[in-house]
Coordinates of C-alpha atoms and ligand atoms in Angstrom, one line a residue:
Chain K
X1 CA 17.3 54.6 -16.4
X2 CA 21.0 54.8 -15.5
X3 CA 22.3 55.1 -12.1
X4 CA 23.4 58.4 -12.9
X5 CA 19.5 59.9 -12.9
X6 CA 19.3 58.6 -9.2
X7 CA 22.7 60.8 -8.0
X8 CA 21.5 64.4 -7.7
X9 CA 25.0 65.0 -6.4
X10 CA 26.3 64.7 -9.4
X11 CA 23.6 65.4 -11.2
X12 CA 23.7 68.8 -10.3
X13 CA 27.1 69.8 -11.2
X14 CA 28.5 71.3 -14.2
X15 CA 30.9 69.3 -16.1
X16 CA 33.8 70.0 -18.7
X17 CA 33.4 68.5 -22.0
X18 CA 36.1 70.2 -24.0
X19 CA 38.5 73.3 -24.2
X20 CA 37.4 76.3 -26.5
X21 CA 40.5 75.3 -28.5
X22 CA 39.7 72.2 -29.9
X23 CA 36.5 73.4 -31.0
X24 CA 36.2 73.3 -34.5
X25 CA 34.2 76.4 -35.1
X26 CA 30.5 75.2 -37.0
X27 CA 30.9 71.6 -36.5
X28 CA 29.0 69.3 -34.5
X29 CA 31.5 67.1 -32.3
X30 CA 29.9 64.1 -30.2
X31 CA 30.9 63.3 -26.6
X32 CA 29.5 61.3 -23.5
X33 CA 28.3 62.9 -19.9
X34 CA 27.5 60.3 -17.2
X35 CA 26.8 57.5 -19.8
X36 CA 24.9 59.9 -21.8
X37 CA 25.3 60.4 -25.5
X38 CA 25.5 64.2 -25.9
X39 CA 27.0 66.9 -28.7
X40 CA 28.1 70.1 -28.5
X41 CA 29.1 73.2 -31.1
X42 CA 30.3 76.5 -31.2
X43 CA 28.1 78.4 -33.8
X44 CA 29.6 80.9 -36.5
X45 CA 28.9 84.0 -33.8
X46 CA 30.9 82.1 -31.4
X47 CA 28.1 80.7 -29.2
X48 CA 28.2 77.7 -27.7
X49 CA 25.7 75.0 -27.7
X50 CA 24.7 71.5 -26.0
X51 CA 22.4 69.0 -27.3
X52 CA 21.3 65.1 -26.1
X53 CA 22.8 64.1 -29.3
X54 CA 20.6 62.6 -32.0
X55 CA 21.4 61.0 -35.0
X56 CA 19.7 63.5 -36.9
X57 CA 22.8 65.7 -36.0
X58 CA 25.7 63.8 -36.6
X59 CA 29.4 64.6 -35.6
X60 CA 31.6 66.4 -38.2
X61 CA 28.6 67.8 -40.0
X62 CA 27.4 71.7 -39.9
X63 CA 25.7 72.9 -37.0
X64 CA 22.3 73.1 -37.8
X65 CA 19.8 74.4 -34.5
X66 CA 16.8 73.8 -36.0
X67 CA 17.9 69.9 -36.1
X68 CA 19.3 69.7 -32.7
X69 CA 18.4 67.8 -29.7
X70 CA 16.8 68.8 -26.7
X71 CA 19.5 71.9 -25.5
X72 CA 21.5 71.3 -22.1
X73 CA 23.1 74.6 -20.6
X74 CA 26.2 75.9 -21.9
X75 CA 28.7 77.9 -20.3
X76 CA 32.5 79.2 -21.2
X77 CA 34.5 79.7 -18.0
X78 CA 38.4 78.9 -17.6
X79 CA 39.0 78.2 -21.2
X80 CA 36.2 75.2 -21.2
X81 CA 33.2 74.4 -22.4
X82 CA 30.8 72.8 -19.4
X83 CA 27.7 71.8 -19.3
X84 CA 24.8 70.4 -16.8
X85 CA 22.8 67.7 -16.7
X86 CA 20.5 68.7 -13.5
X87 CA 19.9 72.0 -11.7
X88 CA 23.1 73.7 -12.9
X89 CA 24.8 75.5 -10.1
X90 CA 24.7 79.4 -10.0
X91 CA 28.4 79.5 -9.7
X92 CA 31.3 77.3 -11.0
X93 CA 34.6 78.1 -8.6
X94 CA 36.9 80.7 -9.7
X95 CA 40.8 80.5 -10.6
X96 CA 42.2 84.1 -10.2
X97 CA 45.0 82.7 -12.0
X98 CA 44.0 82.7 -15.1
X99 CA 43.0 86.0 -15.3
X100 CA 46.2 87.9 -14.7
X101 CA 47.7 89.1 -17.9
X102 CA 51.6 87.7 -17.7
X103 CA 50.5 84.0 -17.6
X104 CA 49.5 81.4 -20.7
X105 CA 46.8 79.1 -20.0
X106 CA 47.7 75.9 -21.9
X107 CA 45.2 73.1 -22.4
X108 CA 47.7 70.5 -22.3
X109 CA 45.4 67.7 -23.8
X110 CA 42.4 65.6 -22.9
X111 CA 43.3 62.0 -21.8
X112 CA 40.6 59.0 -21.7
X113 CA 41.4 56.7 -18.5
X114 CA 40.3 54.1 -17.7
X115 CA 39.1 54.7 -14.2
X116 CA 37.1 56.6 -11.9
X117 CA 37.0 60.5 -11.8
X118 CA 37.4 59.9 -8.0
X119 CA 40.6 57.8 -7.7
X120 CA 41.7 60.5 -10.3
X121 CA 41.5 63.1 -8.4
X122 CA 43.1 61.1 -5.6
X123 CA 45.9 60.4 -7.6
X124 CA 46.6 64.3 -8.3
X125 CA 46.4 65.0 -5.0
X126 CA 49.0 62.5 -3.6
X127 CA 52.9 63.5 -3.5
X128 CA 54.2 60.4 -2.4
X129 CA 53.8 58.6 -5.8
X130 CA 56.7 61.2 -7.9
X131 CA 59.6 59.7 -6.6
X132 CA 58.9 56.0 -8.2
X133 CA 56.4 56.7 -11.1
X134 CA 57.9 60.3 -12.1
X135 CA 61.4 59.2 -11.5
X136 CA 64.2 62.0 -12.3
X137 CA 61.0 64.6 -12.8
X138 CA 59.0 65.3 -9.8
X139 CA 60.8 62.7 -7.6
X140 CA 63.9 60.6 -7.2
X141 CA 65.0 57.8 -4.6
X142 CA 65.8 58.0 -1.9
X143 CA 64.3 61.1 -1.1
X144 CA 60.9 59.8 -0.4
X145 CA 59.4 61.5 2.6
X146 CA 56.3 62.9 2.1
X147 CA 56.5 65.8 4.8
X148 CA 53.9 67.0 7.3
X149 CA 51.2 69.5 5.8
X150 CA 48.0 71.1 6.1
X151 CA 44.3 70.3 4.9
X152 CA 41.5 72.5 5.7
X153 CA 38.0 72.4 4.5
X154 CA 37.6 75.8 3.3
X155 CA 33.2 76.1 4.7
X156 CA 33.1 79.4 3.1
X157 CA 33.8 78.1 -0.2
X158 CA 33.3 74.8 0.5
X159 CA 36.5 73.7 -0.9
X160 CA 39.6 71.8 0.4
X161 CA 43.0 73.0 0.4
X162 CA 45.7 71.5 1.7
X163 CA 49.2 74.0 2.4
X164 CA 52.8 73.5 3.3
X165 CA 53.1 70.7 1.0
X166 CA 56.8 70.1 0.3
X167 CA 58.6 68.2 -2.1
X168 CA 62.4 67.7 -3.3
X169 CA 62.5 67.4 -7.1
X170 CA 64.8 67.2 -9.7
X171 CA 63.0 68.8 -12.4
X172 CA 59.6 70.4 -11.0
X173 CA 58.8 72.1 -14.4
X174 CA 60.1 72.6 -17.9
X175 CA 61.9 75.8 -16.9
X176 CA 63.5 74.6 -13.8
X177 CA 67.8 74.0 -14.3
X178 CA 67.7 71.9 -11.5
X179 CA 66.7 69.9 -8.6
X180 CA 64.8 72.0 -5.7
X181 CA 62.3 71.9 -2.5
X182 CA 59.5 72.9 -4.0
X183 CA 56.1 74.2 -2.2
X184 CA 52.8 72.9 -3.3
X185 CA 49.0 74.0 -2.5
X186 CA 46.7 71.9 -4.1
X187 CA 42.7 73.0 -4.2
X188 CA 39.8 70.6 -5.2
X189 CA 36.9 72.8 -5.2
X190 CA 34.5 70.5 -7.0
X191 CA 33.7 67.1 -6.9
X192 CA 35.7 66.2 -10.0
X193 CA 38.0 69.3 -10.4
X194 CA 41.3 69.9 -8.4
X195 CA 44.5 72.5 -8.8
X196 CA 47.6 72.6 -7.7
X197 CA 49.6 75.6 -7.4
X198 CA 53.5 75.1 -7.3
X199 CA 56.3 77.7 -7.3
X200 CA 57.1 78.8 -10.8
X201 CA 61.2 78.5 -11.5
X202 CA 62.2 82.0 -11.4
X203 CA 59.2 83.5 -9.3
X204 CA 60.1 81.9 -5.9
X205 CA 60.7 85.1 -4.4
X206 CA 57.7 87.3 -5.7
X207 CA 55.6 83.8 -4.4
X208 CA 53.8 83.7 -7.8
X209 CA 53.1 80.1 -8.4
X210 CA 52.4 78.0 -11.6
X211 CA 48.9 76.4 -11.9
X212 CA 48.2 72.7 -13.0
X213 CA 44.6 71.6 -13.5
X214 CA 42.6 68.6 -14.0
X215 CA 39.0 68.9 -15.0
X216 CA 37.5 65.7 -14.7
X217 CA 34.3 64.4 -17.4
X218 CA 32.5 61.5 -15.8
X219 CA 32.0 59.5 -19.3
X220 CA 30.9 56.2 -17.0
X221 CA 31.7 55.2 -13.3
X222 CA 34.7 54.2 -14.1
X223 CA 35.7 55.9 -17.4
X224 CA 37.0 59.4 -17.3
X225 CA 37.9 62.0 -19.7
X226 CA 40.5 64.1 -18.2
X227 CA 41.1 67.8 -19.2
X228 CA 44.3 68.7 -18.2
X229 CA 46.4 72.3 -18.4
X230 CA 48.4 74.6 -16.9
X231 CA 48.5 77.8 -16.3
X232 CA 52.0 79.2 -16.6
X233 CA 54.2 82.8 -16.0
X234 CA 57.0 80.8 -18.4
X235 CA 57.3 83.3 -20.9
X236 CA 60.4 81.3 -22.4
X237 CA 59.3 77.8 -23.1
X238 CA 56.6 77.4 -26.2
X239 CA 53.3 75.7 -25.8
X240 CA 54.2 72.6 -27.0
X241 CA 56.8 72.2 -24.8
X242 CA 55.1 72.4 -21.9
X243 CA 52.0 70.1 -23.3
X244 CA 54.9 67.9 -24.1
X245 CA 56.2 68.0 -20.6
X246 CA 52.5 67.2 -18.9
X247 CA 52.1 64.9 -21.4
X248 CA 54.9 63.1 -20.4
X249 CA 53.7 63.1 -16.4
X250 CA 50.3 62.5 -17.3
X251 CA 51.5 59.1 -19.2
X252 CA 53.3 57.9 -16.1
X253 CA 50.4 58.5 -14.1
X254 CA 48.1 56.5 -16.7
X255 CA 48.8 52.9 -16.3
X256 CA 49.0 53.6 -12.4
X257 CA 45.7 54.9 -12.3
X258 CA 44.1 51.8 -14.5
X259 CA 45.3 49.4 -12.0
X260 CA 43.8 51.2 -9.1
X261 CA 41.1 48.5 -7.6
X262 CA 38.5 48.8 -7.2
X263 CA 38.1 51.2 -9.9
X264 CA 35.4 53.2 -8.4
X265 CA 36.4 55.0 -5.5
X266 CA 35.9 53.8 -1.7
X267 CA 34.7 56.7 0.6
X268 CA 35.1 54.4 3.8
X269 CA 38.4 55.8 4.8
X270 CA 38.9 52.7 6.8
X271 CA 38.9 50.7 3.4
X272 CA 42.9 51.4 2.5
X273 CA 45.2 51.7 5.1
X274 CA 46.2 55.4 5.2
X275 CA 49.8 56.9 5.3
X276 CA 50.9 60.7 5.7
X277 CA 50.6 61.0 1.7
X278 CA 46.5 60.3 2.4
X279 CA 45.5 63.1 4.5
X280 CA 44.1 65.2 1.9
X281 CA 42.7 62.2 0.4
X282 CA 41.4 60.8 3.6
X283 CA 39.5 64.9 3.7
X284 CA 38.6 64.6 0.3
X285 CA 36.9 61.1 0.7
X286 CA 35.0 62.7 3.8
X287 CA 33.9 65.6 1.7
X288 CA 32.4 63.7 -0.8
X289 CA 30.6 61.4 1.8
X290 CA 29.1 64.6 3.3
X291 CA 27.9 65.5 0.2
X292 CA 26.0 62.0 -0.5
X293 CA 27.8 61.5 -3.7
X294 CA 27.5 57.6 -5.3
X295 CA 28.4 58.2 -9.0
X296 CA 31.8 57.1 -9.4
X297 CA 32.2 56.1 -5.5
X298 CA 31.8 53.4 -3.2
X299 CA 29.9 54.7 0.0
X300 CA 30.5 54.0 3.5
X301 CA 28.2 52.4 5.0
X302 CA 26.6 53.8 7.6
Chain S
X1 CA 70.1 62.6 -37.5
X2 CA 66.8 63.9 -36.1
X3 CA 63.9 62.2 -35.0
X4 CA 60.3 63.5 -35.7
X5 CA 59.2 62.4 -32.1
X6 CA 56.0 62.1 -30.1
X7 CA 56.6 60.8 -26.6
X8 CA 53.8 58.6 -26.3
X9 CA 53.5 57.3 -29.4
X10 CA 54.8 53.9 -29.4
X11 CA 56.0 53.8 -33.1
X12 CA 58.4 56.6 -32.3
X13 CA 59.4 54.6 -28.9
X14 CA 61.1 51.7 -31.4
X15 CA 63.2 54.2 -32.9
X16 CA 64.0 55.5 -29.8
X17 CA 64.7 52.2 -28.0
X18 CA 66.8 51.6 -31.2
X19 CA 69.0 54.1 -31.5
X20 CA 69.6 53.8 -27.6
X21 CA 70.4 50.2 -28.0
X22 CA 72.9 51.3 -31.3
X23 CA 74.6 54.1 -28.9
X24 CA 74.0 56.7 -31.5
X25 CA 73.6 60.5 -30.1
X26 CA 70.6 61.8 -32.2
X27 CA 68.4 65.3 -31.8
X28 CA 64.7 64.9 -31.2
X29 CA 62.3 67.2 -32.9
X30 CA 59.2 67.0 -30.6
X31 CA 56.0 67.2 -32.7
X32 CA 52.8 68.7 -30.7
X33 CA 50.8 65.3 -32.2
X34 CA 47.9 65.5 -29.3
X35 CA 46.3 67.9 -29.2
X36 CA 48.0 70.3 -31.8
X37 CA 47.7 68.0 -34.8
X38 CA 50.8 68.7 -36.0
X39 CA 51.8 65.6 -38.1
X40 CA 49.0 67.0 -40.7
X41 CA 50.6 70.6 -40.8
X42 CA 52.2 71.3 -43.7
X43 CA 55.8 71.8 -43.0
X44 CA 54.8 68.0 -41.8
X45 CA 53.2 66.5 -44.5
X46 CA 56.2 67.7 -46.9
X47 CA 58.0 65.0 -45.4
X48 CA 55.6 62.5 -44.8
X49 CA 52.5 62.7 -47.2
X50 CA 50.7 59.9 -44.7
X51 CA 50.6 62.7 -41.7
X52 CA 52.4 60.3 -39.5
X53 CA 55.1 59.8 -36.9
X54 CA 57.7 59.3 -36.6
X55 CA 59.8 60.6 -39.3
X56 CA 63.5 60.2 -39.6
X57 CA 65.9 62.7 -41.1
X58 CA 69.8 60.9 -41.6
X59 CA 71.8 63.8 -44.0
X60 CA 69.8 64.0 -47.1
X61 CA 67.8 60.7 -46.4
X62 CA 63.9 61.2 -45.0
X63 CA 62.2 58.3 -44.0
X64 CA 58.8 57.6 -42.9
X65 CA 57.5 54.2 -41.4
X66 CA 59.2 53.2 -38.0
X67 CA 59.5 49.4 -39.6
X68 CA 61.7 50.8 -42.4
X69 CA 63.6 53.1 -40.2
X70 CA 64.6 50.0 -38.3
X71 CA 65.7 48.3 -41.1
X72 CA 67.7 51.4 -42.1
X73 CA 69.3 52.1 -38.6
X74 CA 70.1 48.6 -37.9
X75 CA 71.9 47.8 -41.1
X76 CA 73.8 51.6 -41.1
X77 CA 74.9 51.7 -37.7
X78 CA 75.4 47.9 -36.1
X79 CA 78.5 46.8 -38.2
X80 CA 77.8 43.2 -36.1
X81 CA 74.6 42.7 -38.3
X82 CA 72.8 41.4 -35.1
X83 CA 69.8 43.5 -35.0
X84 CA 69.1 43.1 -39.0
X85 CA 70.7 39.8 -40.1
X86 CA 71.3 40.0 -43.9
X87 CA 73.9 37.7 -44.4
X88 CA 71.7 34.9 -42.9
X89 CA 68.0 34.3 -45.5
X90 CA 66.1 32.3 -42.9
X91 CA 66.8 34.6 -40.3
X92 CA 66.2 37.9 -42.9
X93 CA 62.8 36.3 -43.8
X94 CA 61.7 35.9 -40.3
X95 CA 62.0 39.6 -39.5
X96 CA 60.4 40.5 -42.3
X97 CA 57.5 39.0 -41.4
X98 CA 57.6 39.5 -38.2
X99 CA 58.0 43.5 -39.2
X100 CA 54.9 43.3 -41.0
X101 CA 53.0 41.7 -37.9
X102 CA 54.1 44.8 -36.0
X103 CA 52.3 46.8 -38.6
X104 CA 48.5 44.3 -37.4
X105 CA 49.7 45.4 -33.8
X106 CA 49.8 48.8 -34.8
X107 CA 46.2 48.8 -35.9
X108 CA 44.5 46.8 -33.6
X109 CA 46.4 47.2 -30.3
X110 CA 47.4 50.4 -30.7
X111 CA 43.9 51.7 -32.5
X112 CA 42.3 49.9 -29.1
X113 CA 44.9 52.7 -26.9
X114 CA 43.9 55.6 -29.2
X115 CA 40.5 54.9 -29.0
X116 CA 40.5 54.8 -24.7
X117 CA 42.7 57.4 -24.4
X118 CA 42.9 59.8 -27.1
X119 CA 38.8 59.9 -28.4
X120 CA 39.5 58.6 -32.1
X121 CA 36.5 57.6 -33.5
X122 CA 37.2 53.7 -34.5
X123 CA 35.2 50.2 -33.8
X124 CA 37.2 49.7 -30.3
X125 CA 35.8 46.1 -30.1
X126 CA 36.9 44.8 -33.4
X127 CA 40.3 46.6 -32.8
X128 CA 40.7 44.3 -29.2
X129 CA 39.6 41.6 -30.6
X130 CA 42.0 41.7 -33.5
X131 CA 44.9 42.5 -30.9
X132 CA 43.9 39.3 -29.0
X133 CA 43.8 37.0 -32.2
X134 CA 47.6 38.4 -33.3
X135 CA 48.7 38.0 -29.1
X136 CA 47.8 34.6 -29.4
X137 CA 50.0 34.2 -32.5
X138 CA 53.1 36.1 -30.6
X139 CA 52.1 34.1 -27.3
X140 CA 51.8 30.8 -29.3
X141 CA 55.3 31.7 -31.6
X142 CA 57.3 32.6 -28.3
X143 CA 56.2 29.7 -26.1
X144 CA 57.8 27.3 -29.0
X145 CA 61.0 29.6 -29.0
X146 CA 61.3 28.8 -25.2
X147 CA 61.0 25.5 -25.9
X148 CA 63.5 25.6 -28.2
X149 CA 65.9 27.7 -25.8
X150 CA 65.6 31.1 -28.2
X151 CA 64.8 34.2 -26.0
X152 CA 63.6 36.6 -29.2
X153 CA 61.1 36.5 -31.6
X154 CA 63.9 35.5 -34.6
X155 CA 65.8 32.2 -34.1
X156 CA 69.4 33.2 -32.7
X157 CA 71.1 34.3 -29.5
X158 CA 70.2 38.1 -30.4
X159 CA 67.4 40.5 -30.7
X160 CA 66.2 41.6 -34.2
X161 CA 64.4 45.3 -35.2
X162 CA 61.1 42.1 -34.9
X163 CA 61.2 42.8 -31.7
X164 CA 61.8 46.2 -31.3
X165 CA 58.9 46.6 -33.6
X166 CA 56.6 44.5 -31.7
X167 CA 57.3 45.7 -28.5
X168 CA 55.8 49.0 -27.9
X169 CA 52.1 48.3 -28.8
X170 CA 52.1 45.1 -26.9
X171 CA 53.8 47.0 -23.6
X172 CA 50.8 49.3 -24.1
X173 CA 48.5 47.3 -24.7
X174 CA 46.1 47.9 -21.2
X175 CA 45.9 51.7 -22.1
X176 CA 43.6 50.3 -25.0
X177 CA 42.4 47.8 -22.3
X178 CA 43.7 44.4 -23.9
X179 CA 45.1 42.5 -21.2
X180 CA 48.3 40.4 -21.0
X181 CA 46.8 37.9 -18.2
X182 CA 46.6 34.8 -20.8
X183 CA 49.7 35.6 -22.5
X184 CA 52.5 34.5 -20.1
X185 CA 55.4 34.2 -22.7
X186 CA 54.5 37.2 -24.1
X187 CA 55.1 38.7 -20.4
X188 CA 58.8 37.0 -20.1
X189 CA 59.8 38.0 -23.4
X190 CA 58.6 41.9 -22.3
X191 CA 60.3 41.5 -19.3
X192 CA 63.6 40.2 -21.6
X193 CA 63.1 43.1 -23.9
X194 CA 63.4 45.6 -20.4
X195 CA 66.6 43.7 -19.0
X196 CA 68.7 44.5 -22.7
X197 CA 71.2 46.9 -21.7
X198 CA 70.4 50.3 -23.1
X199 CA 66.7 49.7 -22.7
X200 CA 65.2 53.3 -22.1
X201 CA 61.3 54.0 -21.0
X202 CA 58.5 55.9 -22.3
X203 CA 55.5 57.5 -20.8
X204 CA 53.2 54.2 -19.6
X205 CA 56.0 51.4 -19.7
X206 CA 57.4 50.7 -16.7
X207 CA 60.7 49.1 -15.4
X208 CA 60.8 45.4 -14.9
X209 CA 60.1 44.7 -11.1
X210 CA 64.1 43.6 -9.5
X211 CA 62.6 40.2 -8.4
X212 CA 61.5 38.8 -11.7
X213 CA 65.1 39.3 -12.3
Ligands
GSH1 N1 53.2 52.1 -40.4 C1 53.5 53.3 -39.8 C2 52.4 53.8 -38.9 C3 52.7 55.0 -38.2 C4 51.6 55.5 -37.3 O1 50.5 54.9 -37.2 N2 51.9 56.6 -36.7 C5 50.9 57.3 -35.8 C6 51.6 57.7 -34.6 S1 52.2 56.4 -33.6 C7 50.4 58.5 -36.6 O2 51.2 59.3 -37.0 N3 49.1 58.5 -36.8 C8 48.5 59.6 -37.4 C9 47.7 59.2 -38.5 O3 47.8 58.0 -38.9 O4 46.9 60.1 -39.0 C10 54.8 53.1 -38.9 O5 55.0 52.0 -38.4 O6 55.5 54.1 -38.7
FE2_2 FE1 51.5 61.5 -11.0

């Protein structure tokens, strides 16, 4: 029995395995949850399915429930497909967002790294890495300073959020003409799921912001799928250019993240000296010590 | 001219870090590769029947296959015949063959990246252990050229399109999770490759560090 069985924390979570788009409707398509083999379809009515995957099913063939595996809960929320391995959760958290009519939601791709969902998240939530690995996008030299801000632990819906995040950059989003302070408010409100809202070129003064997301797939401890998209109020730019533009940031981040050691990630928050940049990483390591998570993690010992 | 491009695919990154090292202005026609498929759409496979990037349109001329792209770009546009020597045999020869190594790099190395990072369906294993048997080659071939004084892959002062070929898949080579620890000359002749003036990045390749300089 895997690790993963012993970890209720995560255990008990629902995880993304794929966006509705890239489902090819009838077809059986393979993935992996927590170092389990599983498979997933969307049938000819449009329902979804999840399956322990067994060879009796194989990938690319028809969709055939009477062959199936042993079914796993299936859900459709925020464009995804997610699934749960444990007790599911009643609720999975909400993004207002993507309901209002004048935005796209854009899966921008699914990216395998190799790393752990944690120091992923990290990563996303940590400004003072644009101005030397997204050089001339989200950050330039020598305008470094990562300024004060605020993190909060939202109890009520047990989420952090961190405000007041500020950031100069020369080219914050494919719309933007050129550089500009721009406000951020990132949310993580799940273990392996975070947000961050920016200000949309063009919107500053109505305050609507663009949304970027990461859903994060635990395929091992230290092997992720990442599901990343935005969800934007660019009515100009196509699709493609903005997948190509996160694209583009998300391969930056990439080879930063795969160096990250230790791979998993350490909750101690005395294990990495911590700078101004941290503080929502130093509450987000806390948060998930709280919650008695190990999967994926290093815990502090106690 | 326009180049069929995808920014993280590293065949389209040697055209790119060609035509930058030639000077030439050229338009880009990004191609929504991952996750849109688009290479296999129609309007796509009229110009390339293999539904691959990248995919180079010069006037009336369509090209697929970023080795014979090279070979076209350098011997069009660099009047000096540095980058593709074909006044010299010896030196002609060795980029061929070099070109058609870049092509094993391309489907181990780079089958190894797509694989880790992009879900293709492929035996990872035997792709890294291929890219390791053909870095040993490169590592072996470029130790000798040190010896022998010769910075590049070719004999003579100058880079060749060998190079330019080779380079991407080996620069990316930890996304597929083949590391460069035991090949140190492959490492100085990377960081060579980043110091040419012109040298532009893509998503995943980073600049040389100023102190190995
Ligand atoms: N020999 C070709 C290989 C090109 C190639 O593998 N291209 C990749 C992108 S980097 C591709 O289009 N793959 C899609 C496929 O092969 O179906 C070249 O060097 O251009
Ligand atoms: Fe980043």
């Amino acid at each position: 029995m895997t690790q993963a069985c012993k970890d209720p924390v995560i255990h008990n979570q629902w995880h993304p395995l794929t966006s509705l788009d890239e489902i090819a409707q009838g077809l059986v398509h393979d993935t992996v949850l927590l170092e389990q083999p599983l498979s997933y379809a969307m049938d000819d009515t449009g329902a979804l399915h999840v399956w322990y995957r067994t060879p009796a099913q194989p990938a690319h063939t028809p969709y055939d429930p009477a062959k199936a595996g042993n079914a796993l809960p299936a859900r459709s929320k925020h464009g995804y497909l997610w699934t749960c391995v444990g007790k599911p959760p009643k609720d999975l958290f909400p993004v207002p967002e993507l309901l209002e009519p004048d935005r796209q939601n854009v899966p921008t791709g699914v990216f395998g790294v190799n790393v752990s969902a944690g120091r992923t998240i990290e990563n996303f939530l940590d400004m003072g890495h644009f101005p030397f690995v997204h050089t001339g996008i989200l950050g330039e030299e020598p305008r470094t300073e990562v300024k004060e801000y605020d993190v909060e632990i939202s109890e009520s819906r047990d989420e952090i959020l961190a405000t007041r995040c500020q950031f100069y950059q020369p080219k914050a989003a494919l719309a933007s003409e050129s550089g500009a302070d721009v406000e951020y408010v990132y949310r993580v409100p799940h273990i392996n799921c975070a947000l961050l809202y920016k200000s949309s070129p063009g919107f500053e003064a109505e305050g609507r912001m663009d949304v970027i997301y990461m859903f994060l797939q635990p395929m091992t401890r230290e092997w992720t799928r990442a599901h990343t998209g935005m969800c934007v109020i660019d009515l100009e730019n196509s699709y493609q250019g903005i997948r190509c533009f996160q694209q583009v940031i998300f391969g930056q981040d990439k080879p930063i993240l795969e160096n990250q050691f230790p791979k998993q990630l350490p909750l101690d928050t005395r294990a990495e000296t911590p700078i101004r940049a941290d503080k929502s990483a130093i509450a987000y390591r806390r948060w998930l010590s709280r919650k008695g998570l190990t999967y994926g993690v290093i815990p502090a010992a106690v | 001219m326009k180049l069929y491009d995808y920014e993280l695919s590293g065949n389209c990154y040697k055209i790119r870090l060609m035509l930058n090292f030639l000077g030439r202005e050229y338009e880009t026609r990004p191609v929504d590769f991952y996750p849109g498929r688009e290479h296999k759409s129609p309007e796509l496979m009229k110009l390339n029947p293999l539904g691959q990037l990248p995919i180079l349109e010069d006037g009336d001329l369509v090209l697929r296959d970023a080795q014979a792209i090279l070979t076209y770009l350098a011997h069009k546009y660099d009047p000096s015949g540095q980058w593709y020597p074909v006044s010299d045999p010896d030196r002609l020869g060795q980029v061929a063959q070099w070109l058609a190594f870049a092509d094993g790099i391309t489907a181990t190395a780079s089958s190894a990246r797509l694989h880790d990072t992009l879900f293709y369906e492929l035996d990872v294993e035997a792709a890294r252990a291929g890219a390791h048997r053909l870095f040993r080659v490169l590592d072996e071939h470029l130790w000798f050229a040190e010896q022998e004084g010769q910075d590049w892959i070719c004999s003579g002062d100058h880079p060749t399109i060998a190079d330019l070929a080779c380079f991407p898949y080996v620069i990316l080579s930890e996304e597929g999770g083949v590391s460069r620890q035991d090949y140190p000359a492959i490492r100085r002749w990377c960081d060579r490759i980043k110091r040419l003036p012109g040298f532009v990045l893509m998503s995943g390749v980073f600049p040389t560090s100023q102190s190995a300089a």
